[in-house]
C-alpha positions as YAML, in Angstrom:
chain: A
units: angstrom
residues:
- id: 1
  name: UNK
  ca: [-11.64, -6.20, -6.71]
- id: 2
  name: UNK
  ca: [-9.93, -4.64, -3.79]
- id: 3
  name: UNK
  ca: [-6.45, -5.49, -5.61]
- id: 4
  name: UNK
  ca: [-7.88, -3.10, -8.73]
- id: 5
  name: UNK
  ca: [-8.52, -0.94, -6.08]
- id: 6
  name: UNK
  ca: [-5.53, -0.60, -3.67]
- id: 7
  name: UNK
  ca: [-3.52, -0.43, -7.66]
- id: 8
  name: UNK
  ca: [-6.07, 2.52, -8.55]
- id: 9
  name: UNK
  ca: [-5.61, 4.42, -5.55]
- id: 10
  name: UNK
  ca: [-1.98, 3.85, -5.38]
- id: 11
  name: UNK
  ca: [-1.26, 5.69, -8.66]
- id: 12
  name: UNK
  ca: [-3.69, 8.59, -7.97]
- id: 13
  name: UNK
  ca: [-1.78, 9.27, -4.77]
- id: 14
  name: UNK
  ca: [1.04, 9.15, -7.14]
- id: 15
  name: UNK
  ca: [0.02, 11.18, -10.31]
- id: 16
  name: UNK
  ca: [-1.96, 13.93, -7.97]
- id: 17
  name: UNK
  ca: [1.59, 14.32, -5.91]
- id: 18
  name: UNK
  ca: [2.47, 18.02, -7.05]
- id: 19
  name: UNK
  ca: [6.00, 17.53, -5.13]
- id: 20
  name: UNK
  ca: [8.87, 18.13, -7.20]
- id: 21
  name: UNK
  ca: [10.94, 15.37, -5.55]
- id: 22
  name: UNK
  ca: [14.13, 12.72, -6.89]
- id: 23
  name: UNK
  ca: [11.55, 10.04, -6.74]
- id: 24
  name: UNK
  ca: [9.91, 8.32, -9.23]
- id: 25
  name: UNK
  ca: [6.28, 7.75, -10.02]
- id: 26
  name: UNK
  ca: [7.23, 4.23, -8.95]
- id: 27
  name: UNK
  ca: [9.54, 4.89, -5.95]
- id: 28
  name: UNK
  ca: [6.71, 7.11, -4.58]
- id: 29
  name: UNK
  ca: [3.84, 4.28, -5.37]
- id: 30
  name: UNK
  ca: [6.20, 1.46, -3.74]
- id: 31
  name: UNK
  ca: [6.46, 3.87, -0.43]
- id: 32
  name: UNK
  ca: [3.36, 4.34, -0.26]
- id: 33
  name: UNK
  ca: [2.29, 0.90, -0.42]
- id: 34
  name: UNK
  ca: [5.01, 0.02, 2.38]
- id: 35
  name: UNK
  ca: [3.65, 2.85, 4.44]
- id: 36
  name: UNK
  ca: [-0.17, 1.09, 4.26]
- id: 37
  name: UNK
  ca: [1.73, -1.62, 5.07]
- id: 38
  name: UNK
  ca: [3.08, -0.56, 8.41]
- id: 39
  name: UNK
  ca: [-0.64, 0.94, 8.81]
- id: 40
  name: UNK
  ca: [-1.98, -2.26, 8.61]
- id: 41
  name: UNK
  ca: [0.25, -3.90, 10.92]
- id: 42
  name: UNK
  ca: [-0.86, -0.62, 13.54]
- id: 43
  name: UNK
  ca: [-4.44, -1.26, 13.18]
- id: 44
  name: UNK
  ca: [-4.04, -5.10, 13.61]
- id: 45
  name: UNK
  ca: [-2.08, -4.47, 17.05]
- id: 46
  name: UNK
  ca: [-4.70, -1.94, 17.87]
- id: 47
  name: UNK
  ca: [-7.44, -4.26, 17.64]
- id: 48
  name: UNK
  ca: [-9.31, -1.98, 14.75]
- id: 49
  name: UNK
  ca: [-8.84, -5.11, 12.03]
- id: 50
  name: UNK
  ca: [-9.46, -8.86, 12.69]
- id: 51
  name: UNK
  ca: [-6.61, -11.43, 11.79]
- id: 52
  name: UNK
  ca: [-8.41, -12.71, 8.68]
- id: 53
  name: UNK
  ca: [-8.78, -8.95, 7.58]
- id: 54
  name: UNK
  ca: [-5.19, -8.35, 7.97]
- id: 55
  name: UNK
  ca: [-3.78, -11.26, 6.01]
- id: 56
  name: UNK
  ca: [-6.32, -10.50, 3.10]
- id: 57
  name: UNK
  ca: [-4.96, -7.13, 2.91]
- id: 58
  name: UNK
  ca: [-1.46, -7.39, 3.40]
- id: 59
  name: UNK
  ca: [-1.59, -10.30, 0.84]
- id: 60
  name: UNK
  ca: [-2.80, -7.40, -1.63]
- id: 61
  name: UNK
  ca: [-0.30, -5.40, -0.71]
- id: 62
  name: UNK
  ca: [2.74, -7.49, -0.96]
- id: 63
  name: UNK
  ca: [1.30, -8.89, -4.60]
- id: 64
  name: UNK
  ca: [0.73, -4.83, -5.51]
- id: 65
  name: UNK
  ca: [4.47, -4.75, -4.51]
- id: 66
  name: UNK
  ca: [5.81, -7.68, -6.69]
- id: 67
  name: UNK
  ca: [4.27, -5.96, -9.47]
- id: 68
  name: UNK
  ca: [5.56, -2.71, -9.07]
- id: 69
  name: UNK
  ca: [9.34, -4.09, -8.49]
- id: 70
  name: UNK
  ca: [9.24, -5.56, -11.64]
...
């Protein structure tokens, strides 16, 4: 469920981006992922997350990754 979510969320962010830009709809989704990525890893240091939290997330994140590099 949260992988369907992360995915829907992902290409609103993407589709509602009124930026004319060089990117793609699929450059901009991968960037963003890697930017909740790095937010993750912030939140675990912080102390906001637990360790079990993190891994299930990032886990989502890298497989929402694999799918959008293919």
């Amino acid at each position: 469920m949260k992988k369907i979510i992360i995915t829907i969320s992902i290409f609103t962010v993407v589709s509602c981006n009124t930026h004319k830009t060089s990117y793609t709809s699929i450059e901009l989704a991968i960037e963003n992922v890697e930017n909740y990525i790095e937010w993750l890893n912030e939140d675990l240091f912080q102390g906001n997350i637990t360790q079990e939290e993190y891994d299930l997330m990032k886990e989502s994140y890298l497989e929402t990754l694999t799918l959008l590099n293919k």
